[in-house]
Short mmCIF file of C-alpha atoms in Angstrom, two decimals:
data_model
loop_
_atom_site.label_atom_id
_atom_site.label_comp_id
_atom_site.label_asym_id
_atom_site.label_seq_id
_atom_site.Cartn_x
_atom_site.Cartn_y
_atom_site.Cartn_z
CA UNK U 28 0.00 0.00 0.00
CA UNK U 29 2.89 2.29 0.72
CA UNK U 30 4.68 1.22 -2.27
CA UNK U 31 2.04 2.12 -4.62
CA UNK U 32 1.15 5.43 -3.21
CA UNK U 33 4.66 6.62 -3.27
CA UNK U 34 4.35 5.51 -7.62
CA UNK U 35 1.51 7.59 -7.72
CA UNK U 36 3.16 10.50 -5.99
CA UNK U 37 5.76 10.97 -8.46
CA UNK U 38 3.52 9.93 -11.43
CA UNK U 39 1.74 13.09 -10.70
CA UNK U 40 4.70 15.10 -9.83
CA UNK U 41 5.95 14.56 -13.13
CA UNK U 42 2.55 15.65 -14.84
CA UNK U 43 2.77 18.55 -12.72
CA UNK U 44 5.74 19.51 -14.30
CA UNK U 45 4.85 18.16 -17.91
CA UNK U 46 2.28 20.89 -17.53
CA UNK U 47 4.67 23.71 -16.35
CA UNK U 48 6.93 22.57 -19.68
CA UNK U 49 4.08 22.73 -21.94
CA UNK U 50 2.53 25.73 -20.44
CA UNK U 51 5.93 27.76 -20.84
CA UNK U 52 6.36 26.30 -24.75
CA UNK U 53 2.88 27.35 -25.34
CA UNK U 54 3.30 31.35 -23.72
CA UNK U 55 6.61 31.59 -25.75
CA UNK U 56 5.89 30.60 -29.05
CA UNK U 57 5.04 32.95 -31.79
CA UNK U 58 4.40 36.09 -29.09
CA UNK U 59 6.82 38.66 -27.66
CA UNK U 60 9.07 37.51 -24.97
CA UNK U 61 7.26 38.96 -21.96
CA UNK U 62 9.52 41.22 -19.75
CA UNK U 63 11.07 39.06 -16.69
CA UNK U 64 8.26 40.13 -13.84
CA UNK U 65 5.55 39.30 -15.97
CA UNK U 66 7.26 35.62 -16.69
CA UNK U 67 7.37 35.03 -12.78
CA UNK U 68 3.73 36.02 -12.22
CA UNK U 69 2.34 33.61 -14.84
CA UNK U 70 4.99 31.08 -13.62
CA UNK U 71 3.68 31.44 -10.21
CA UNK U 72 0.24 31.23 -11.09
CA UNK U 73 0.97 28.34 -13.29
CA UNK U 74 2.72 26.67 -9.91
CA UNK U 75 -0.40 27.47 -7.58
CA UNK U 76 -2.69 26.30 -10.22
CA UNK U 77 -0.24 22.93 -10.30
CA UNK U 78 0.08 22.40 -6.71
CA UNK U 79 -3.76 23.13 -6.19
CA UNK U 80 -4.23 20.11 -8.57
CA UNK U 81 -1.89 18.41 -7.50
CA UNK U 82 -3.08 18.55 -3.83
CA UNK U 83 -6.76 17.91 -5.20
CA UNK U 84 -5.67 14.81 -6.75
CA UNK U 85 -3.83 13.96 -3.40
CA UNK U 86 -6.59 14.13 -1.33
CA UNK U 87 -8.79 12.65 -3.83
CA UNK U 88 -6.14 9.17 -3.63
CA UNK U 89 -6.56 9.74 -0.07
CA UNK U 90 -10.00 9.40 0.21
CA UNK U 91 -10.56 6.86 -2.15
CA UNK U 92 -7.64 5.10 -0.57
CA UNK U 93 -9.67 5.63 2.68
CA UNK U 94 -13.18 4.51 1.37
CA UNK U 95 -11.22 1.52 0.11
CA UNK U 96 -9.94 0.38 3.33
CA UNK U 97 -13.05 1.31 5.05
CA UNK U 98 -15.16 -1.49 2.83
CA UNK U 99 -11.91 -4.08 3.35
CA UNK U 100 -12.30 -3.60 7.36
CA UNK U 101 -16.51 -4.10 6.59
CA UNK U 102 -15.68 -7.45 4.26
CA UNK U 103 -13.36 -8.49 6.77
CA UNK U 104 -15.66 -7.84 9.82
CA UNK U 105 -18.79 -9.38 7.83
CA UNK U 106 -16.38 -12.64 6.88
CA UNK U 107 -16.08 -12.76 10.98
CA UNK U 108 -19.37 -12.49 11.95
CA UNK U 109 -20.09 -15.25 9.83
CA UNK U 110 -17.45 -17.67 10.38
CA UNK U 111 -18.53 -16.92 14.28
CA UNK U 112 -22.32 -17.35 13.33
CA UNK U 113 -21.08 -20.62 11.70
CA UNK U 114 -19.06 -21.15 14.59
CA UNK U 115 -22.23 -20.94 17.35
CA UNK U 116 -24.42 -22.92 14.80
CA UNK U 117 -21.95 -25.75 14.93
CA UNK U 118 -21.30 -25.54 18.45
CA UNK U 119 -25.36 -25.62 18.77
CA UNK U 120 -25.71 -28.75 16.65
CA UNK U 121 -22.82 -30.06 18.65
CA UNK U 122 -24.71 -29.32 22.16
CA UNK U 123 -28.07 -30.39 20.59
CA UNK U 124 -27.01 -33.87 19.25
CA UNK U 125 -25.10 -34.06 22.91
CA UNK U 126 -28.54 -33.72 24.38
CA UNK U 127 -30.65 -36.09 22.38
CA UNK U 128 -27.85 -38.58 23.06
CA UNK U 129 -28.11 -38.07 26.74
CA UNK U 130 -31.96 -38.07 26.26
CA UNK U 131 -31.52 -41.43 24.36
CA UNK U 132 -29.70 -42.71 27.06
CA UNK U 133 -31.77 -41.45 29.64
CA UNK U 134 -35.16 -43.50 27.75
CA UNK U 135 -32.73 -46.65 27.21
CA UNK U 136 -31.89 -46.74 30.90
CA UNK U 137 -35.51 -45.61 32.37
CA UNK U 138 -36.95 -48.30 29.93
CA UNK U 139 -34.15 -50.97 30.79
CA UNK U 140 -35.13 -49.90 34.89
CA UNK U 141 -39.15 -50.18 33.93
CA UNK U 142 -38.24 -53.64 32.24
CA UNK U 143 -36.48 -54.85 35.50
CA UNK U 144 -39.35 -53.52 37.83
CA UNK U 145 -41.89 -55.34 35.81
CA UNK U 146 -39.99 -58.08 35.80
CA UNK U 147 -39.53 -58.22 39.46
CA UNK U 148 -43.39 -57.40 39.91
CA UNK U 149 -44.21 -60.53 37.70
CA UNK U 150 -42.50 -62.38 40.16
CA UNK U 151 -43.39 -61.17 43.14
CA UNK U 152 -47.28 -61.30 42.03
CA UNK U 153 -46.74 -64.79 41.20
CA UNK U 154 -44.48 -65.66 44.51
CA UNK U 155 -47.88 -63.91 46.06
CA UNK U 156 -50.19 -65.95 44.14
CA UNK U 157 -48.74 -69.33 45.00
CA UNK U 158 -48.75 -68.24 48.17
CA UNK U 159 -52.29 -67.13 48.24
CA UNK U 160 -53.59 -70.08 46.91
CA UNK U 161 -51.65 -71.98 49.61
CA UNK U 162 -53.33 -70.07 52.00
CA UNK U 163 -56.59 -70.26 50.42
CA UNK U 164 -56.07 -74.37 50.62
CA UNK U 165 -54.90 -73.97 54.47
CA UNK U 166 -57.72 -71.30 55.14
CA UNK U 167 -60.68 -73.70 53.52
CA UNK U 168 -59.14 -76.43 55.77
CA UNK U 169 -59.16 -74.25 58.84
CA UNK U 170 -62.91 -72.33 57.95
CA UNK U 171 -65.11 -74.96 58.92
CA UNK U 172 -63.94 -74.87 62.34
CA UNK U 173 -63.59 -71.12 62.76
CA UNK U 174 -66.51 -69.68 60.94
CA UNK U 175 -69.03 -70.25 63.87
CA UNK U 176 -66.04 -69.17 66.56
CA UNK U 177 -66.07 -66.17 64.81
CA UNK U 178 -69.76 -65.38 64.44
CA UNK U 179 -70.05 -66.38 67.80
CA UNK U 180 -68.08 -63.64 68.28
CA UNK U 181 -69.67 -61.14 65.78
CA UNK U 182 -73.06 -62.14 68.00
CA UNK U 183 -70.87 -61.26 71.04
CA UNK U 184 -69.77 -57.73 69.87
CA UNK U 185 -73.88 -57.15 68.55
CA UNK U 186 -75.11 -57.52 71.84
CA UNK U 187 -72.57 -55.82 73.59
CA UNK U 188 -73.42 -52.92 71.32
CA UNK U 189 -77.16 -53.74 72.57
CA UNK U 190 -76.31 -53.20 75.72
CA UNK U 191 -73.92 -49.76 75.83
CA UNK U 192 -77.13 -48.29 72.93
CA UNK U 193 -79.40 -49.14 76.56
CA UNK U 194 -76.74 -47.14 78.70
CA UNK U 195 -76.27 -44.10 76.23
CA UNK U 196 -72.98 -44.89 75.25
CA UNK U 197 -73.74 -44.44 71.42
CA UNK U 198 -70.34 -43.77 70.25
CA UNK U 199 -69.02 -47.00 72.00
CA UNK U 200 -71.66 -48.75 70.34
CA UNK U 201 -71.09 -47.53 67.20
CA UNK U 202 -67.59 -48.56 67.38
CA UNK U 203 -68.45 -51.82 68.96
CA UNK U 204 -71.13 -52.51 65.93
CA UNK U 205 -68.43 -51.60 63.38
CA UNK U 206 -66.53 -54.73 64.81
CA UNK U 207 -69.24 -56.95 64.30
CA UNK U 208 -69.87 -55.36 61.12
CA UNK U 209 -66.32 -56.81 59.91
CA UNK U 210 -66.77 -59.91 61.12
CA UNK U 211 -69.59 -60.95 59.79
CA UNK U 212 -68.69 -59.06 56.27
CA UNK U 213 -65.77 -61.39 56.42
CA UNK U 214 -67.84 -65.08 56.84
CA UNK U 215 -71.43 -64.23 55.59
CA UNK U 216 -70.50 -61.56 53.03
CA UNK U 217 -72.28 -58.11 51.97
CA UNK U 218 -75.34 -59.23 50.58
CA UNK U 219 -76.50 -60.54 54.29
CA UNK U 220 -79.88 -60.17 56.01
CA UNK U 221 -77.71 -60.48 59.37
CA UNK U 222 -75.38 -57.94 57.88
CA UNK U 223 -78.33 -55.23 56.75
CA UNK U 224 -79.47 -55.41 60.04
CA UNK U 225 -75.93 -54.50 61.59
CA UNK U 226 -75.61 -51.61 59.37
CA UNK U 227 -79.14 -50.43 60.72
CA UNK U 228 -78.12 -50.80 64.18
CA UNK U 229 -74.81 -48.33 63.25
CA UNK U 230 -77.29 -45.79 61.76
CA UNK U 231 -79.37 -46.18 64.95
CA UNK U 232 -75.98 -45.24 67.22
CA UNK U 233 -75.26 -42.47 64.77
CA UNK U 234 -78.95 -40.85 64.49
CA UNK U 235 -78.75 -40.87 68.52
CA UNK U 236 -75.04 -39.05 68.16
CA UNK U 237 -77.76 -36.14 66.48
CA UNK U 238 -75.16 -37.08 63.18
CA UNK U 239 -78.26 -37.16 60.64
CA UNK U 240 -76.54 -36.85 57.09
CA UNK U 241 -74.23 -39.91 58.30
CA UNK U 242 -77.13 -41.70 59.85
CA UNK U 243 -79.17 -41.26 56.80
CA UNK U 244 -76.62 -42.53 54.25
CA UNK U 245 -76.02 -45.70 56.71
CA UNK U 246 -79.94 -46.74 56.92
CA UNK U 247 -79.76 -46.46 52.75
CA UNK U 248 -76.85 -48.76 53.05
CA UNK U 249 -79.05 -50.71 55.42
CA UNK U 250 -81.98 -50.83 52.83
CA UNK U 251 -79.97 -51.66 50.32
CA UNK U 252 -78.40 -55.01 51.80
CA UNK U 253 -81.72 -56.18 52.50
CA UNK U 254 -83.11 -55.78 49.15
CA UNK U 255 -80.50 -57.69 47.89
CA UNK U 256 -80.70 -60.44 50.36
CA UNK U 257 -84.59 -60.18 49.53
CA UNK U 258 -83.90 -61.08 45.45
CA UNK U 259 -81.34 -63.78 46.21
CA UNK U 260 -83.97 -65.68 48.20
CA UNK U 261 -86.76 -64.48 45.75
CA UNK U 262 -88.10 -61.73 48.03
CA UNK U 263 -89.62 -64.26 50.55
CA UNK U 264 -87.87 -62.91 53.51
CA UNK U 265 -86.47 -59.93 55.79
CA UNK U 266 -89.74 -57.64 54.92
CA UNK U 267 -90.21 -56.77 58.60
CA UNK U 268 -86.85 -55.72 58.96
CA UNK U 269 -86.28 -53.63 55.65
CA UNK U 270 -89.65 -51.84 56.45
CA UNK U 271 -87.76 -50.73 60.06
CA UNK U 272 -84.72 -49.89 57.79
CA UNK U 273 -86.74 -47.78 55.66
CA UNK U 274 -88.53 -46.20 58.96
CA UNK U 275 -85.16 -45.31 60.18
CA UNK U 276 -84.23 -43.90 56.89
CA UNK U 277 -87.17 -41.24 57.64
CA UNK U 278 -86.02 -40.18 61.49
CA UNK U 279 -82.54 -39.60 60.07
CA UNK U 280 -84.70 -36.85 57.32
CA UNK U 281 -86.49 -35.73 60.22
CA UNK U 282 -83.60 -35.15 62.60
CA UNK U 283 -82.18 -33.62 59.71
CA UNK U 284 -85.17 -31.19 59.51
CA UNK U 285 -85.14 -30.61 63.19
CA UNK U 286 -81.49 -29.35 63.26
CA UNK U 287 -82.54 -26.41 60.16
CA UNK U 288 -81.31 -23.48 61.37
CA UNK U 289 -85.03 -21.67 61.75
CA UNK U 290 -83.16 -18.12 60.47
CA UNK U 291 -81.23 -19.53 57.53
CA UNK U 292 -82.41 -18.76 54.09
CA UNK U 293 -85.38 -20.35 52.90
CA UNK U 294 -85.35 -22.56 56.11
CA UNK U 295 -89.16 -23.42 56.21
CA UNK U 296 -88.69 -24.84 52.12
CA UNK U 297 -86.08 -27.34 53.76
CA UNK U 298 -87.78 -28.04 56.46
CA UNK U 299 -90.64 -29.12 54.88
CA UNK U 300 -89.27 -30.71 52.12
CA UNK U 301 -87.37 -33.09 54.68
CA UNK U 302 -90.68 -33.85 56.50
CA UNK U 303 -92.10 -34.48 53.54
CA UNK U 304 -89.47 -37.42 52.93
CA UNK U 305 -89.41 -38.52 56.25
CA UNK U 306 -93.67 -39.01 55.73
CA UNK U 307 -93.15 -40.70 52.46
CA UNK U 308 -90.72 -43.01 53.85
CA UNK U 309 -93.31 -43.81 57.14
CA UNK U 310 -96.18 -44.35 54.85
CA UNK U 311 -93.64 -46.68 53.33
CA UNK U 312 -92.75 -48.53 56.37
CA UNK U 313 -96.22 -48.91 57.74
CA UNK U 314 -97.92 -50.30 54.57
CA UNK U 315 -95.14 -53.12 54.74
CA UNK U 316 -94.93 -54.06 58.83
CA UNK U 317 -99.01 -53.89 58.68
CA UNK U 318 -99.56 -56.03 55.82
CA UNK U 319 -97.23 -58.50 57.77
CA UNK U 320 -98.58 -57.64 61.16
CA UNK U 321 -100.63 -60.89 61.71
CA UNK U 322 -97.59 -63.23 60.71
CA UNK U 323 -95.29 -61.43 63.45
CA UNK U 324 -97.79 -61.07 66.33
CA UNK U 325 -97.08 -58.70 69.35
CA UNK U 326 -93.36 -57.93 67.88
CA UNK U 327 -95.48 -56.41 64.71
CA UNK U 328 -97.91 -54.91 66.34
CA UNK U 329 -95.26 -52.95 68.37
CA UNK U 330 -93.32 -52.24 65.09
CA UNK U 331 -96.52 -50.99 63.84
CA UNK U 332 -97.06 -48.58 66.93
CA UNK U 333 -93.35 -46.98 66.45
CA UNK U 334 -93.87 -46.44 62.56
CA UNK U 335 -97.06 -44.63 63.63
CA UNK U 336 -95.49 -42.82 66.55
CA UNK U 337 -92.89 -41.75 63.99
CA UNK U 338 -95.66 -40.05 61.79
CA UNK U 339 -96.88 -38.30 64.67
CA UNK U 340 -93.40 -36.73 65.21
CA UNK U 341 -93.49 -35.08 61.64
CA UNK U 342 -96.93 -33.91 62.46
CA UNK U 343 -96.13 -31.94 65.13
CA UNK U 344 -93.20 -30.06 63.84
CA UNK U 345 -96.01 -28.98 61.40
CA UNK U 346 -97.76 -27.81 64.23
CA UNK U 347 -101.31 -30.36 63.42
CA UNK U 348 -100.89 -30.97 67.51
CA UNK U 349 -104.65 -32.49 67.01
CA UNK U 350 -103.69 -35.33 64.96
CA UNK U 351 -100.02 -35.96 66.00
CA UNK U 352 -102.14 -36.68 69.48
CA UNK U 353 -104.50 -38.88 67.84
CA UNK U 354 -101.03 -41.06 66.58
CA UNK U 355 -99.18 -40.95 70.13
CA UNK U 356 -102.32 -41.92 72.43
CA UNK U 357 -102.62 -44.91 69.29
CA UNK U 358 -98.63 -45.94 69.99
CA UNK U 359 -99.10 -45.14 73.53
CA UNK U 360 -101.96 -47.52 74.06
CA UNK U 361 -100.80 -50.55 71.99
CA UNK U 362 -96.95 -50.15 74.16
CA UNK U 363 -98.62 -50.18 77.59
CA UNK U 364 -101.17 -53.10 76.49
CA UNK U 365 -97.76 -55.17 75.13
CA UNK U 366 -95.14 -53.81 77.26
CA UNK U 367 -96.67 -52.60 80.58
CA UNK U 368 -96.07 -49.21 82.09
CA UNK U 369 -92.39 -49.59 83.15
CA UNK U 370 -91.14 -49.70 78.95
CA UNK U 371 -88.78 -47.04 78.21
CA UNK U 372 -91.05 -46.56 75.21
CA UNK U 373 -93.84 -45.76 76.67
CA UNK U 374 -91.61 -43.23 78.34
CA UNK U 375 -90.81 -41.31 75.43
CA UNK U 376 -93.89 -41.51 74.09
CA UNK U 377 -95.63 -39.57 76.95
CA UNK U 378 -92.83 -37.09 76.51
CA UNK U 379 -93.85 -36.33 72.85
CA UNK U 380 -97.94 -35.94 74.08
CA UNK U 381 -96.51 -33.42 76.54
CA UNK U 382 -94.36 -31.96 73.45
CA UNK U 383 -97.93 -31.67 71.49
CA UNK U 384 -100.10 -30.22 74.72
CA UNK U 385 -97.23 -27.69 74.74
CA UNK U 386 -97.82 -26.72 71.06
CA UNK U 387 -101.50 -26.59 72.01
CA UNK U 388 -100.67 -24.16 74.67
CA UNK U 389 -102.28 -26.29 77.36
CA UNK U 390 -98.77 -26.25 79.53
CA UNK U 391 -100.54 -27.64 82.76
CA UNK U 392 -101.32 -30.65 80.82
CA UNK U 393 -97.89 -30.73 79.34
CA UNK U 394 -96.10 -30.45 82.03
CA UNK U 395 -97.70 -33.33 83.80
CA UNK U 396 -97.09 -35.45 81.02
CA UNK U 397 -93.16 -33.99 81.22
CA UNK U 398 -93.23 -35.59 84.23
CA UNK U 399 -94.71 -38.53 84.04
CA UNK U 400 -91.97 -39.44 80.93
CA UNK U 401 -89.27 -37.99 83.12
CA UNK U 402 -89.95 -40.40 86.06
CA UNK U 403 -90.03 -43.26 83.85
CA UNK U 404 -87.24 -42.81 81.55
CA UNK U 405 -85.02 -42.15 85.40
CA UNK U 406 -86.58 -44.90 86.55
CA UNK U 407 -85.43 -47.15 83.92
CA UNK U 408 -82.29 -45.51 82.26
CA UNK U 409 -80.91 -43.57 85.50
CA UNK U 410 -80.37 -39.38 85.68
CA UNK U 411 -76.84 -39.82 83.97
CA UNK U 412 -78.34 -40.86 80.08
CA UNK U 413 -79.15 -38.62 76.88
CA UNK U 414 -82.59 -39.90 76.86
CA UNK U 415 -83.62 -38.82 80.37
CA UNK U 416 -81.05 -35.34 79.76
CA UNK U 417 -83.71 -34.71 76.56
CA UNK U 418 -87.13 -35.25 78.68
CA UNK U 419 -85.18 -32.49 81.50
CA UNK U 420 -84.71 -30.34 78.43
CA UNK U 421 -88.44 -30.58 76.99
CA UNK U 422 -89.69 -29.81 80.34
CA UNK U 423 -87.68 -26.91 80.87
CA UNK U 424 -88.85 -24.94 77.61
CA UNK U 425 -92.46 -26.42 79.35
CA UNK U 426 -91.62 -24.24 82.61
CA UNK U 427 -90.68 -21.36 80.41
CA UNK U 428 -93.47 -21.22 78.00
CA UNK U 429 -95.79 -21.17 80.74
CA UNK U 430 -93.54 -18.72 82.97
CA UNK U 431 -93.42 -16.44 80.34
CA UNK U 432 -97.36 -16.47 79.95
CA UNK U 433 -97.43 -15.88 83.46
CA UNK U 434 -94.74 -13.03 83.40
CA UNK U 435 -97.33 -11.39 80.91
CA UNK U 436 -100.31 -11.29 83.10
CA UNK U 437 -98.28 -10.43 86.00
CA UNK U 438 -97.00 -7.45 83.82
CA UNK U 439 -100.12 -6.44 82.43
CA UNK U 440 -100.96 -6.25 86.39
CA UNK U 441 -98.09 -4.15 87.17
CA UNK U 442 -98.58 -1.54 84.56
CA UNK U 443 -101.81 -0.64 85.47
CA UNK U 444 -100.13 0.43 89.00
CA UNK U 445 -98.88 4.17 88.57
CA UNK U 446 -95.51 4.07 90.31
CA UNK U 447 -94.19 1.15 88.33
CA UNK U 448 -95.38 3.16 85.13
CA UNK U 449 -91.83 5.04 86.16
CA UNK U 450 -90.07 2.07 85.20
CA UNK U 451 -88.00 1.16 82.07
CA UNK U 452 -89.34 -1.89 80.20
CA UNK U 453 -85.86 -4.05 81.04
CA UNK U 454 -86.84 -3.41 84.36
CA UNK U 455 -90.42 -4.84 84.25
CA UNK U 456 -89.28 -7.18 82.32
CA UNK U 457 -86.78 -8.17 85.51
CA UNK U 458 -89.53 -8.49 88.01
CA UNK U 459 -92.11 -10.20 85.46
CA UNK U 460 -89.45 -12.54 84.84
CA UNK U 461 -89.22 -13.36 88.99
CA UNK U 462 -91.51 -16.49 89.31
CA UNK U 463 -91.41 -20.40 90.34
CA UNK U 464 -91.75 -21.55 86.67
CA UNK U 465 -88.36 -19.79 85.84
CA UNK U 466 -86.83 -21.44 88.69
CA UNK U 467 -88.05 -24.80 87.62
CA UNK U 468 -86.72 -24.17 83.94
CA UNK U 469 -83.20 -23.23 84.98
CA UNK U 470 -82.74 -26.03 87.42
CA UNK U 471 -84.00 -28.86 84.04
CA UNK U 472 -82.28 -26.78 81.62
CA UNK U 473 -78.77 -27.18 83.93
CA UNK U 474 -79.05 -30.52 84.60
CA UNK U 475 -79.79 -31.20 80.27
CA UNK U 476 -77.00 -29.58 79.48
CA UNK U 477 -74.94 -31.06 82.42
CA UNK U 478 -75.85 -34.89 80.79
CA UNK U 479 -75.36 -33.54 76.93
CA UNK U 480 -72.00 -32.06 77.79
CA UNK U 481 -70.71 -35.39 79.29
CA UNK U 482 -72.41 -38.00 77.39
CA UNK U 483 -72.64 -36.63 73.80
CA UNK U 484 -69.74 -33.89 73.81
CA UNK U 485 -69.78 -30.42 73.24
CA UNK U 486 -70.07 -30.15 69.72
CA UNK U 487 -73.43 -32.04 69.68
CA UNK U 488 -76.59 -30.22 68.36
CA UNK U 489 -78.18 -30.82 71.84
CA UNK U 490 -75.27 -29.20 74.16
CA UNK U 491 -75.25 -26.20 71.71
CA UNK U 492 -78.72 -25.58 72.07
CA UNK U 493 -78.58 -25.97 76.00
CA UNK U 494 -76.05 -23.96 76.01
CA UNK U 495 -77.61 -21.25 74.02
CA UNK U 496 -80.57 -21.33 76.23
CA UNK U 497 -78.59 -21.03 79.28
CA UNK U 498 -76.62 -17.98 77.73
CA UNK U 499 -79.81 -16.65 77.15
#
């Protein structure tokens, strides 16, 4: 590069002076020889002009010389980037074929472990068959001798579940049931008359937990055995006891219905559309046990009075006191002419003519038949049981109804008086509130919640309501 721009240097030098030689020839020939000052003006002007040029022509090589190198460095830095672009696209490829190799051999080895786990599984599953078959042949050699052992035992754990239900230990029953439950799911299988009726008696235990959605789904269960144990044997058998299944099946909807929250959203809807349920399934029930009422003498007619007794429960939370009577004194009658006087049944059932006289508003009435239910159900169950702990709570909302009808007249008597006229109303209400029948509510009301608290826990429907009351 330096070699060829000192060439062109002194190729144009010697123009230069080519055209100082030629421009002198040309002034001297064939004119007057100019006098010497006016020679060296035109000779100077002839030099500017030539270095002007000359310097034009130099900076001219310069700048194209510039331009040139300009586009070499841009070639040369284009010819980089794309031998580096090359460069990362190989180096890519490179790092991509690297991982699909170690993504092959990552498959291989996952596959070759997959292989070697089903493998093992194969034989473990067939190390497990032999050896369930072995213990199939060892178990059919022992079952003949254990199978009644172990219903013996199932019929053990049922009655001992029996027995706690009578003492108001549900939740031991419950568990107790579930134990004969396995049992007998284990020899007699699930399609079991036997079976059914366990699962009714764990929906009983549950229902009297206040557990009505669980209690419910349990007596379906219930239902469901014995229908299938009734078309195995040609639906010749186990009416009696599905019809109770199906009964229960209703007290779960209408322990459901008594637990609505009264100020919930569209609370009465629910309510009634539970009762309604809980009626369908009692009309159910009682068409069945009285159509087989002769064939299972005093045990039907019995099953017969609780169906009915049932239907006069649903009548009045409707408030038809009239006719849920009419049902009761019907139950009531037929358990006293079978059972005697001293039946816990015939307990309860007084309690729920009291319940009726108190939706009738005839709480003297009421309140004697509060008491008559309370002295049985003590005498039979003790003061320590959720049955007795729910008369003592009946009876108290007995004593308050009444007190607070009393509290009224009292009240109306007071006002008419003109000092008490000075009075606020939270203070008549105070001394209206003074009476015996207020008394008598708290003492009932403290000893049902003292029995719910301890026997069904604090988080049953009962306590909370006792509680509430209490608070109140």
């Amino acid at each position: 590069m330096i070699r060829s721009t000192s060439a062109s240097q002194c190729l144009l030098l010697l123009q230069v002076c080519l055209l100082l030689y030629i421009s002198n020839g040309q002034y001297s020939q064939g004119r007057p020889v100019p006098m010497y000052w006016e020679e060296d003006d035109r000779s100077d002007r002839i030099a500017d002009e030539a270095v002007e040029y000359y310097l034009q022509q130099q900076k001219a090589q310069q700048e194209m010389e510039r331009i040139q190198r300009l586009e070499m460095q841009r070639q040369q830095e284009e010819r980089d980037r794309l031998i580096a672009q090359e460069a990362m696209r190989r180096k890519q490829e490179q790092a991509n074929i690297l991982v699909e190799q170690e993504r092959m051999w990552q498959m291989q080895q996952q596959m070759q472990h997959e292989q070697e786990i089903q493998a093992q599984q194969e034989a473990y599953y067939l190390q497990q068959l032999q050896q369930q078959q072995q213990q199939q042949q060892n178990a059919g050699k022992r079952r003949s001798a254990s199978a009644t052992a172990s219903l013996d035992e199932a019929t053990a754990h049922a009655e001992k579940g029996t027995v706690l239900m009578s003492k108001g230990s549900y939740a031991q029953a419950l568990q107790t049931y579930d134990k004969c439950l396995s049992i007998q799911l284990q020899h007699l299988g699930d399609r079991h008359p036997i079976v059914a009726h366990t699962v009714d008696l764990m929906g009983v235990a549950l229902l009297r937990l206040g557990h009505a959605e669980e209690a419910l789904e349990t007596f379906e269960k219930a239902v469901h055995v014995f229908e299938q144990a009734d078309l195995a044997d040609d639906g010749l058998l186990n009416k009696p006891e599905w019809a109770l299944a199906v009964m229960h099946a209703g007290q779960a909807y209408e322990l459901e219905a008594f637990n609505q929250d009264p100020e919930a959203k569209d609370a009465r809807q629910s309510t009634e559309a539970l009762l309604d349920k809980a009626m369908e399934l009692y009309h159910k029930a009682y068409e069945t046990l009285r159509s087989k009422e002769g064939e299972a003498g005093e045990e039907g007619e019995l099953d017969v009075a609780n169906v009915v007794h049932a239907m006069g429960n649903v009548l009045s939370m409707r408030g038809d006191y009239m006719e849920a009577l009419r049902k009761y004194k019907f139950s009531l009658e037929t358990k006293i002419r079978l059972l005697g006087e001293e039946d816990a049944g015939v307990g309860w059932t007084k309690c729920n003519i009291a319940s009726a006289f108190a939706g009738l508003y005839k709480m003297d009435e009421a309140i004697r038949w509060y008491k008559e239910a309370l002295e049985a159900v003590t005498r039979i169950y003790g003061a320590d049981h959720p049955e007795v702990a729910t008369v003592h709570w009946n009876l108290a909302l007995a004593y308050h109804r009444r007190g607070l009808v009393m509290a009224h007249k009292r009240r109306s008597g007071w006002l008419s008086r003109w000092p008490l006229r000075l009075l606020g109303a939270g203070s008549l209400q105070r001394l209206a509130h003074e009476g015996e029948d207020f008394k008598l509510m708290d003492q009932h009301l403290r000893a049902a919640f003292d029995v719910f608290v301890r026997r069904l826990g604090e988080d049953n429907v009962l306590t909370s309501r006792a509680l509430s009351a209490i608070m109140a």
